[in-house]
Amino acid sequence: KIDNFSIFRDVIEQQSVFTNEWRCKDLVHLKIVMKANNGQLCFKVKIKPGKAATMVNMKTGAYTTACYVLSYRIAVMNAKQPSKTRWLTGKILTGEDYRDEEYMPLATLLDRESGFLQKDSITVQLCVVDI
């Protein structure tokens, strides 16, 4: 949940904002990045290998890192009409460059009648579909 979104919006129009990193099954570590670009709210999902992704080759003693594909869904939840929540789906590979995914116009998000902004707060949800 992001409170005081009208103030936060000014920040994301100037720079990218990251969430704290969290682990998913200790295989990967994830972050959500938000920014505004040309009037659009954009998301990036950043992924890097976790501790369980590092393995030792028993013959050579060399460390290798497993590569994972993460399937995800991300959305700003619609508090007034949950059926109008628009999910963005994607797949990302550990070690892959991250690209901005345009989500929705900021004008739609900020329109009080649209149901996304409630008491100057929005709720962003990331669902890991598969690793």
Coordinates of N, CA, C and O in Angstrom, one line a residue:
K1 N 0.9 -1.2 0.0 CA 0.0 0.0 0.0 C 0.9 1.2 0.0 O 1.9 1.3 0.8
I2 N 0.6 2.2 -0.8 CA 1.3 3.4 -0.9 C 0.4 4.6 -0.5 O -0.6 4.9 -1.2
D3 N 0.7 5.1 0.7 CA -0.1 6.2 1.2 C 0.4 7.5 0.6 O 1.6 7.6 0.1
N4 N -0.4 8.6 0.7 CA 0.0 9.9 0.2 C 0.5 9.8 -1.3 O 1.6 10.4 -1.6
F5 N -0.2 9.2 -2.1 CA 0.2 8.9 -3.5 C 0.3 10.2 -4.3 O 1.2 10.3 -5.1
S6 N -0.4 11.3 -3.9 CA -0.3 12.5 -4.7 C 1.1 13.1 -4.5 O 1.7 13.7 -5.4
I7 N 1.7 12.9 -3.3 CA 3.1 13.4 -3.1 C 4.1 12.4 -3.8 O 5.0 12.8 -4.4
F8 N 3.8 11.1 -3.6 CA 4.6 10.1 -4.2 C 4.7 10.2 -5.7 O 5.7 10.0 -6.3
R9 N 3.6 10.6 -6.3 CA 3.5 10.8 -7.8 C 4.6 11.8 -8.2 O 5.2 11.6 -9.3
D10 N 4.8 12.9 -7.5 CA 5.8 13.9 -7.9 C 7.2 13.2 -7.9 O 8.0 13.6 -8.7
V11 N 7.4 12.3 -7.0 CA 8.7 11.6 -6.9 C 8.9 10.7 -8.1 O 10.0 10.8 -8.8
I12 N 7.9 9.9 -8.4 CA 8.1 8.9 -9.5 C 8.1 9.6 -10.9 O 8.5 9.0 -11.9
E13 N 7.7 10.9 -11.0 CA 7.8 11.6 -12.2 C 9.3 12.1 -12.4 O 9.7 12.3 -13.5
Q14 N 10.0 12.1 -11.4 CA 11.4 12.5 -11.4 C 12.4 11.4 -11.5 O 13.5 11.4 -12.1
Q15 N 12.1 10.3 -10.8 CA 13.0 9.1 -10.7 C 12.3 7.8 -10.4 O 11.1 7.9 -10.0
S16 N 13.0 6.7 -10.6 CA 12.4 5.4 -10.3 C 12.4 5.2 -8.8 O 13.3 5.6 -8.1
V17 N 11.4 4.5 -8.3 CA 11.3 4.2 -6.9 C 11.2 2.7 -6.7 O 10.4 2.0 -7.4
F18 N 12.0 2.2 -5.8 CA 12.1 0.7 -5.6 C 11.4 0.3 -4.3 O 11.4 1.0 -3.3
T19 N 10.9 -0.9 -4.3 CA 10.4 -1.5 -3.1 C 11.6 -2.2 -2.4 O 12.7 -2.3 -3.0
N20 N 11.4 -2.6 -1.2 CA 12.4 -3.4 -0.5 C 12.5 -4.7 -1.3 O 11.5 -5.2 -1.9
E21 N 13.7 -5.4 -1.2 CA 13.8 -6.7 -1.9 C 13.2 -7.8 -1.0 O 13.3 -7.7 0.2
W22 N 12.6 -8.7 -1.6 CA 12.1 -9.9 -0.9 C 12.4 -11.2 -1.6 O 12.7 -11.2 -2.8
R23 N 12.5 -12.3 -0.8 CA 12.9 -13.6 -1.4 C 11.6 -14.4 -1.8 O 10.6 -14.3 -1.1
C24 N 11.7 -15.1 -2.8 CA 10.7 -16.0 -3.3 C 11.3 -17.4 -3.3 O 12.1 -17.7 -4.2
K25 N 10.9 -18.2 -2.3 CA 11.4 -19.6 -2.2 C 12.9 -19.7 -2.1 O 13.5 -20.7 -2.4
D26 N 13.6 -18.6 -1.7 CA 15.0 -18.5 -1.7 C 15.7 -18.8 -3.0 O 16.9 -19.0 -3.1
L27 N 14.9 -18.9 -4.1 CA 15.5 -19.1 -5.4 C 15.8 -17.8 -6.1 O 16.8 -17.7 -6.8
V28 N 14.9 -16.8 -5.9 CA 15.1 -15.5 -6.5 C 14.8 -14.4 -5.5 O 14.1 -14.6 -4.5
H29 N 15.4 -13.2 -5.7 CA 15.1 -12.0 -4.9 C 14.4 -11.1 -5.9 O 14.9 -10.9 -7.0
L30 N 13.4 -10.4 -5.4 CA 12.5 -9.6 -6.3 C 12.5 -8.2 -5.7 O 12.5 -7.9 -4.5
K31 N 12.3 -7.2 -6.6 CA 12.0 -5.8 -6.3 C 11.0 -5.3 -7.4 O 11.1 -5.7 -8.5
I32 N 10.1 -4.4 -7.0 CA 9.2 -3.7 -7.9 C 9.8 -2.3 -8.0 O 10.1 -1.7 -7.0
V33 N 9.9 -1.9 -9.3 CA 10.3 -0.5 -9.5 C 9.1 0.2 -10.2 O 8.5 -0.3 -11.1
M34 N 8.8 1.4 -9.7 CA 7.7 2.2 -10.3 C 8.3 3.6 -10.7 O 9.2 4.1 -10.1
K35 N 7.8 4.0 -11.8 CA 8.1 5.4 -12.3 C 7.0 5.9 -13.2 O 6.2 5.0 -13.7
A36 N 7.0 7.1 -13.4 CA 6.0 7.7 -14.4 C 6.8 8.1 -15.6 O 7.9 8.7 -15.5
N37 N 6.3 7.8 -16.8 CA 7.0 8.1 -18.0 C 5.9 8.5 -19.1 O 5.0 7.8 -19.4
N38 N 6.0 9.8 -19.5 CA 5.1 10.4 -20.5 C 3.6 10.2 -20.0 O 2.8 9.8 -20.8
G39 N 3.4 10.4 -18.8 CA 2.0 10.4 -18.3 C 1.5 9.0 -18.0 O 0.3 8.8 -17.7
Q40 N 2.4 8.0 -18.1 CA 2.0 6.6 -17.8 C 2.7 6.1 -16.6 O 3.8 6.4 -16.3
L41 N 1.9 5.3 -15.8 CA 2.5 4.6 -14.6 C 3.2 3.4 -15.2 O 2.6 2.6 -16.0
C42 N 4.5 3.2 -14.9 CA 5.3 2.0 -15.4 C 5.8 1.2 -14.3 O 6.2 1.8 -13.2
F43 N 5.9 -0.1 -14.5 CA 6.4 -1.0 -13.5 C 7.6 -1.7 -14.2 O 7.6 -2.0 -15.4
K44 N 8.6 -2.1 -13.3 CA 9.6 -3.1 -13.7 C 9.6 -4.1 -12.6 O 9.4 -3.7 -11.4
V45 N 9.9 -5.3 -12.9 CA 10.1 -6.3 -11.9 C 11.6 -6.7 -12.0 O 12.0 -7.1 -13.1
K46 N 12.4 -6.5 -10.9 CA 13.8 -6.9 -11.0 C 13.9 -8.2 -10.3 O 13.3 -8.4 -9.2
I47 N 14.8 -9.1 -10.8 CA 15.0 -10.4 -10.3 C 16.4 -10.7 -10.3 O 17.2 -10.4 -11.3
K48 N 16.9 -11.3 -9.2 CA 18.3 -11.8 -9.2 C 18.3 -13.2 -8.5 O 17.4 -13.4 -7.6
P49 N 19.2 -14.0 -8.7 CA 19.3 -15.3 -8.1 C 19.4 -15.2 -6.6 O 20.1 -14.4 -6.1
G50 N 18.8 -16.2 -5.9 CA 18.9 -16.2 -4.4 C 19.9 -17.3 -4.1 O 20.6 -17.9 -4.9
K51 N 20.1 -17.5 -2.8 CA 21.1 -18.4 -2.3 C 20.9 -19.9 -2.8 O 21.8 -20.5 -3.1
A52 N 19.7 -20.3 -2.9 CA 19.4 -21.7 -3.3 C 19.7 -21.9 -4.8 O 19.7 -23.0 -5.3
A53 N 19.9 -20.8 -5.5 CA 20.2 -20.9 -6.9 C 21.7 -21.1 -7.2 O 22.0 -21.5 -8.3
T54 N 22.5 -21.0 -6.2 CA 23.9 -21.3 -6.4 C 24.3 -22.7 -6.0 O 23.9 -23.2 -5.0
M55 N 24.9 -23.4 -7.0 CA 25.3 -24.8 -6.8 C 26.8 -25.0 -7.0 O 27.4 -24.2 -7.7
V56 N 27.3 -26.1 -6.4 CA 28.7 -26.4 -6.6 C 28.8 -27.6 -7.5 O 28.1 -28.6 -7.3
N57 N 29.7 -27.5 -8.5 CA 30.0 -28.7 -9.4 C 30.9 -29.6 -8.6 O 32.0 -29.2 -8.3
M58 N 30.4 -30.8 -8.3 CA 31.2 -31.7 -7.5 C 32.5 -32.1 -8.1 O 33.5 -32.5 -7.4
K59 N 32.6 -32.1 -9.4 CA 33.8 -32.6 -10.1 C 34.9 -31.5 -10.1 O 36.1 -31.7 -9.8
T60 N 34.4 -30.2 -10.4 CA 35.4 -29.1 -10.5 C 35.5 -28.2 -9.3 O 36.4 -27.5 -9.1
G61 N 34.5 -28.3 -8.5 CA 34.4 -27.4 -7.3 C 34.0 -26.0 -7.7 O 33.9 -25.1 -6.8
A62 N 33.7 -25.7 -8.9 CA 33.2 -24.4 -9.4 C 31.8 -24.1 -9.0 O 31.0 -25.1 -9.0
Y63 N 31.5 -22.9 -8.7 CA 30.1 -22.5 -8.4 C 29.4 -22.1 -9.7 O 30.0 -21.4 -10.5
T64 N 28.2 -22.5 -9.8 CA 27.4 -22.1 -10.9 C 26.0 -21.5 -10.3 O 25.6 -21.9 -9.2
T65 N 25.4 -20.7 -11.1 CA 24.1 -20.1 -10.7 C 23.1 -20.6 -11.6 O 23.2 -20.5 -12.9
A66 N 22.0 -21.2 -11.1 CA 20.9 -21.6 -11.9 C 20.2 -20.4 -12.5 O 20.2 -19.3 -11.9
C67 N 19.6 -20.6 -13.6 CA 18.8 -19.6 -14.3 C 17.3 -19.9 -14.1 O 16.9 -21.0 -14.3
Y68 N 16.5 -18.9 -13.7 CA 15.1 -19.1 -13.5 C 14.3 -18.2 -14.4 O 14.7 -17.0 -14.6
V69 N 13.1 -18.6 -14.8 CA 12.2 -17.8 -15.4 C 11.0 -17.5 -14.4 O 10.5 -18.5 -13.9
L70 N 10.7 -16.3 -14.2 CA 9.6 -15.9 -13.3 C 8.5 -15.4 -14.1 O 8.6 -14.5 -14.9
S71 N 7.3 -16.0 -13.9 CA 6.1 -15.5 -14.5 C 5.3 -14.8 -13.3 O 5.3 -15.2 -12.2
Y72 N 4.8 -13.6 -13.7 CA 4.2 -12.8 -12.6 C 3.0 -12.0 -13.2 O 2.8 -11.9 -14.4
R73 N 2.2 -11.5 -12.3 CA 1.1 -10.6 -12.5 C 1.3 -9.4 -11.5 O 1.6 -9.6 -10.4
I74 N 1.0 -8.2 -12.0 CA 1.1 -7.0 -11.2 C 0.0 -6.1 -11.5 O -0.5 -6.0 -12.6
A75 N -0.5 -5.5 -10.4 CA -1.7 -4.6 -10.6 C -1.8 -3.5 -9.5 O -1.3 -3.7 -8.4
V76 N -2.4 -2.4 -9.8 CA -2.9 -1.5 -8.8 C -4.4 -1.9 -8.6 O -5.1 -2.0 -9.5
M77 N -4.7 -2.3 -7.4 CA -6.0 -2.8 -7.1 C -7.1 -1.7 -7.1 O -6.8 -0.6 -6.7
N78 N -8.2 -2.1 -7.7 CA -9.4 -1.1 -7.8 C -10.2 -1.4 -6.5 O -10.8 -2.5 -6.4
A79 N -10.2 -0.5 -5.6 CA -10.9 -0.6 -4.3 C -12.4 -0.5 -4.4 O -13.1 -1.2 -3.7
K80 N -12.9 0.3 -5.4 CA -14.3 0.4 -5.5 C -15.0 -0.7 -6.3 O -16.0 -1.2 -5.9
Q81 N -14.3 -1.2 -7.4 CA -14.8 -2.2 -8.2 C -13.7 -3.2 -8.5 O -13.0 -3.0 -9.6
P82 N -13.5 -4.2 -7.7 CA -12.3 -5.1 -7.9 C -12.3 -5.8 -9.3 O -11.3 -6.1 -9.8
S83 N -13.5 -5.9 -9.9 CA -13.5 -6.5 -11.2 C -12.9 -5.6 -12.3 O -12.5 -6.1 -13.4
K84 N -12.6 -4.3 -12.0 CA -12.0 -3.4 -12.9 C -10.5 -3.3 -12.7 O -9.8 -2.6 -13.4
T85 N -9.9 -4.1 -11.7 CA -8.5 -4.2 -11.6 C -7.9 -4.7 -12.9 O -8.4 -5.7 -13.4
R86 N -6.9 -4.0 -13.4 CA -6.2 -4.4 -14.6 C -4.9 -5.0 -14.3 O -4.0 -4.4 -13.8
W87 N -4.7 -6.3 -14.6 CA -3.5 -7.0 -14.3 C -2.5 -7.0 -15.5 O -3.0 -7.1 -16.7
L88 N -1.3 -6.7 -15.2 CA -0.2 -6.8 -16.2 C 0.5 -8.1 -16.0 O 1.0 -8.3 -14.9
T89 N 0.7 -8.9 -17.0 CA 1.4 -10.1 -16.9 C 2.7 -10.1 -17.6 O 2.9 -9.3 -18.6
G90 N 3.7 -10.9 -17.1 CA 5.0 -10.9 -17.8 C 5.8 -12.0 -17.3 O 5.5 -12.8 -16.4
K91 N 6.9 -12.2 -18.0 CA 7.9 -13.2 -17.7 C 9.3 -12.5 -17.7 O 9.5 -11.7 -18.6
I92 N 10.1 -12.9 -16.8 CA 11.5 -12.4 -16.7 C 12.5 -13.4 -16.3 O 12.1 -14.3 -15.6
L93 N 13.7 -13.3 -16.9 CA 14.7 -14.3 -16.7 C 15.8 -13.7 -15.7 O 16.1 -12.6 -15.9
T94 N 16.3 -14.5 -14.8 CA 17.3 -14.0 -13.9 C 18.5 -13.6 -14.8 O 18.9 -14.2 -15.8
G95 N 19.0 -12.4 -14.5 CA 20.2 -11.9 -15.2 C 19.8 -11.1 -16.5 O 20.6 -10.5 -17.2
E96 N 18.5 -11.0 -16.8 CA 18.0 -10.3 -18.0 C 17.9 -8.8 -17.7 O 17.6 -8.4 -16.5
D97 N 18.1 -8.0 -18.7 CA 17.8 -6.6 -18.6 C 16.4 -6.4 -18.3 O 15.5 -7.1 -18.8
Y98 N 16.1 -5.4 -17.6 CA 14.7 -5.1 -17.2 C 14.1 -4.0 -18.1 O 14.8 -3.0 -18.3
R99 N 12.9 -4.1 -18.5 CA 12.3 -3.1 -19.3 C 11.1 -2.6 -18.6 O 10.4 -3.3 -17.9
D100 N 10.8 -1.3 -18.9 CA 9.5 -0.7 -18.3 C 8.3 -1.3 -19.0 O 8.3 -1.4 -20.2
E101 N 7.3 -1.6 -18.2 CA 6.1 -2.1 -18.7 C 5.0 -1.0 -18.4 O 4.8 -0.7 -17.2
E102 N 4.5 -0.4 -19.5 CA 3.5 0.6 -19.2 C 2.2 0.0 -18.6 O 1.8 -1.0 -19.1
Y103 N 1.7 0.6 -17.6 CA 0.6 0.0 -16.9 C -0.7 0.7 -17.2 O -1.7 0.2 -17.7
M104 N -0.8 2.0 -16.8 CA -2.0 2.8 -17.1 C -1.7 4.3 -17.0 O -0.7 4.7 -16.4
P105 N -2.5 5.1 -17.7 CA -2.3 6.5 -17.6 C -2.4 7.0 -16.1 O -3.3 6.6 -15.4
L106 N -1.6 7.9 -15.7 CA -1.7 8.5 -14.4 C -3.0 9.2 -14.2 O -3.6 9.2 -13.1
A107 N -3.5 9.8 -15.2 CA -4.8 10.5 -15.1 C -5.9 9.5 -14.7 O -6.8 9.9 -13.9
T108 N -5.9 8.3 -15.2 CA -6.9 7.3 -14.8 C -6.7 6.9 -13.4 O -7.6 6.8 -12.6
L109 N -5.4 6.7 -13.0 CA -5.1 6.3 -11.6 C -5.5 7.4 -10.6 O -6.1 7.0 -9.6
L110 N -5.3 8.6 -11.0 CA -5.6 9.7 -10.1 C -7.1 10.2 -10.1 O -7.5 10.9 -9.2
D111 N -7.9 9.7 -11.0 CA -9.3 10.1 -11.1 C -10.0 9.4 -9.9 O -10.1 8.2 -9.8
R112 N -10.5 10.2 -9.0 CA -11.2 9.6 -7.8 C -12.4 8.7 -8.1 O -12.7 7.8 -7.4
E113 N -13.0 8.9 -9.2 CA -14.2 8.1 -9.6 C -13.8 6.8 -10.2 O -14.6 5.8 -10.2
S114 N -12.5 6.6 -10.6 CA -12.1 5.4 -11.2 C -11.9 4.2 -10.2 O -12.0 3.1 -10.6
G115 N -11.7 4.6 -8.9 CA -11.7 3.5 -7.9 C -10.3 3.0 -7.5 O -10.1 2.2 -6.6
F116 N -9.3 3.5 -8.2 CA -7.9 3.0 -7.9 C -7.3 3.8 -6.7 O -6.6 3.2 -5.9
L117 N -7.6 5.1 -6.6 CA -7.1 6.0 -5.6 C -8.1 6.1 -4.5 O -9.2 6.6 -4.8
Q118 N -7.8 5.6 -3.3 CA -8.8 5.7 -2.2 C -8.1 6.4 -1.0 O -7.1 5.9 -0.5
K119 N -8.6 7.6 -0.6 CA -8.1 8.3 0.5 C -6.6 8.6 0.3 O -5.7 8.4 1.2
D120 N -6.2 9.0 -0.9 CA -4.9 9.3 -1.4 C -3.9 8.1 -1.2 O -2.7 8.3 -1.0
S121 N -4.4 6.9 -1.3 CA -3.6 5.7 -1.2 C -3.9 4.7 -2.4 O -5.1 4.7 -2.9
I122 N -2.9 4.0 -2.9 CA -3.1 2.9 -3.8 C -2.5 1.6 -3.3 O -1.6 1.7 -2.4
T123 N -3.0 0.5 -3.7 CA -2.5 -0.8 -3.3 C -2.0 -1.5 -4.6 O -2.7 -1.7 -5.5
V124 N -0.6 -1.8 -4.5 CA 0.0 -2.5 -5.6 C 0.2 -3.9 -5.2 O 0.6 -4.2 -4.1
Q125 N -0.2 -4.9 -6.1 CA 0.0 -6.3 -5.7 C 0.8 -7.0 -6.8 O 0.5 -6.8 -8.0
L126 N 1.8 -7.8 -6.4 CA 2.5 -8.6 -7.3 C 2.3 -10.1 -6.9 O 2.4 -10.4 -5.8
C127 N 1.9 -10.8 -7.9 CA 1.6 -12.3 -7.7 C 2.7 -13.1 -8.5 O 2.8 -12.8 -9.7
V128 N 3.4 -13.9 -7.9 CA 4.3 -14.8 -8.6 C 3.5 -16.0 -9.0 O 2.9 -16.7 -8.2
V129 N 3.4 -16.2 -10.4 CA 2.6 -17.2 -10.9 C 3.4 -18.5 -11.0 O 2.8 -19.6 -10.7
D130 N 4.6 -18.5 -11.4 CA 5.4 -19.7 -11.5 C 6.9 -19.3 -11.5 O 7.3 -18.2 -12.0
I131 N 7.8 -20.2 -11.1 CA 9.2 -20.1 -11.2 C 9.7 -21.3 -11.8 O 9.3 -22.4 -11.5

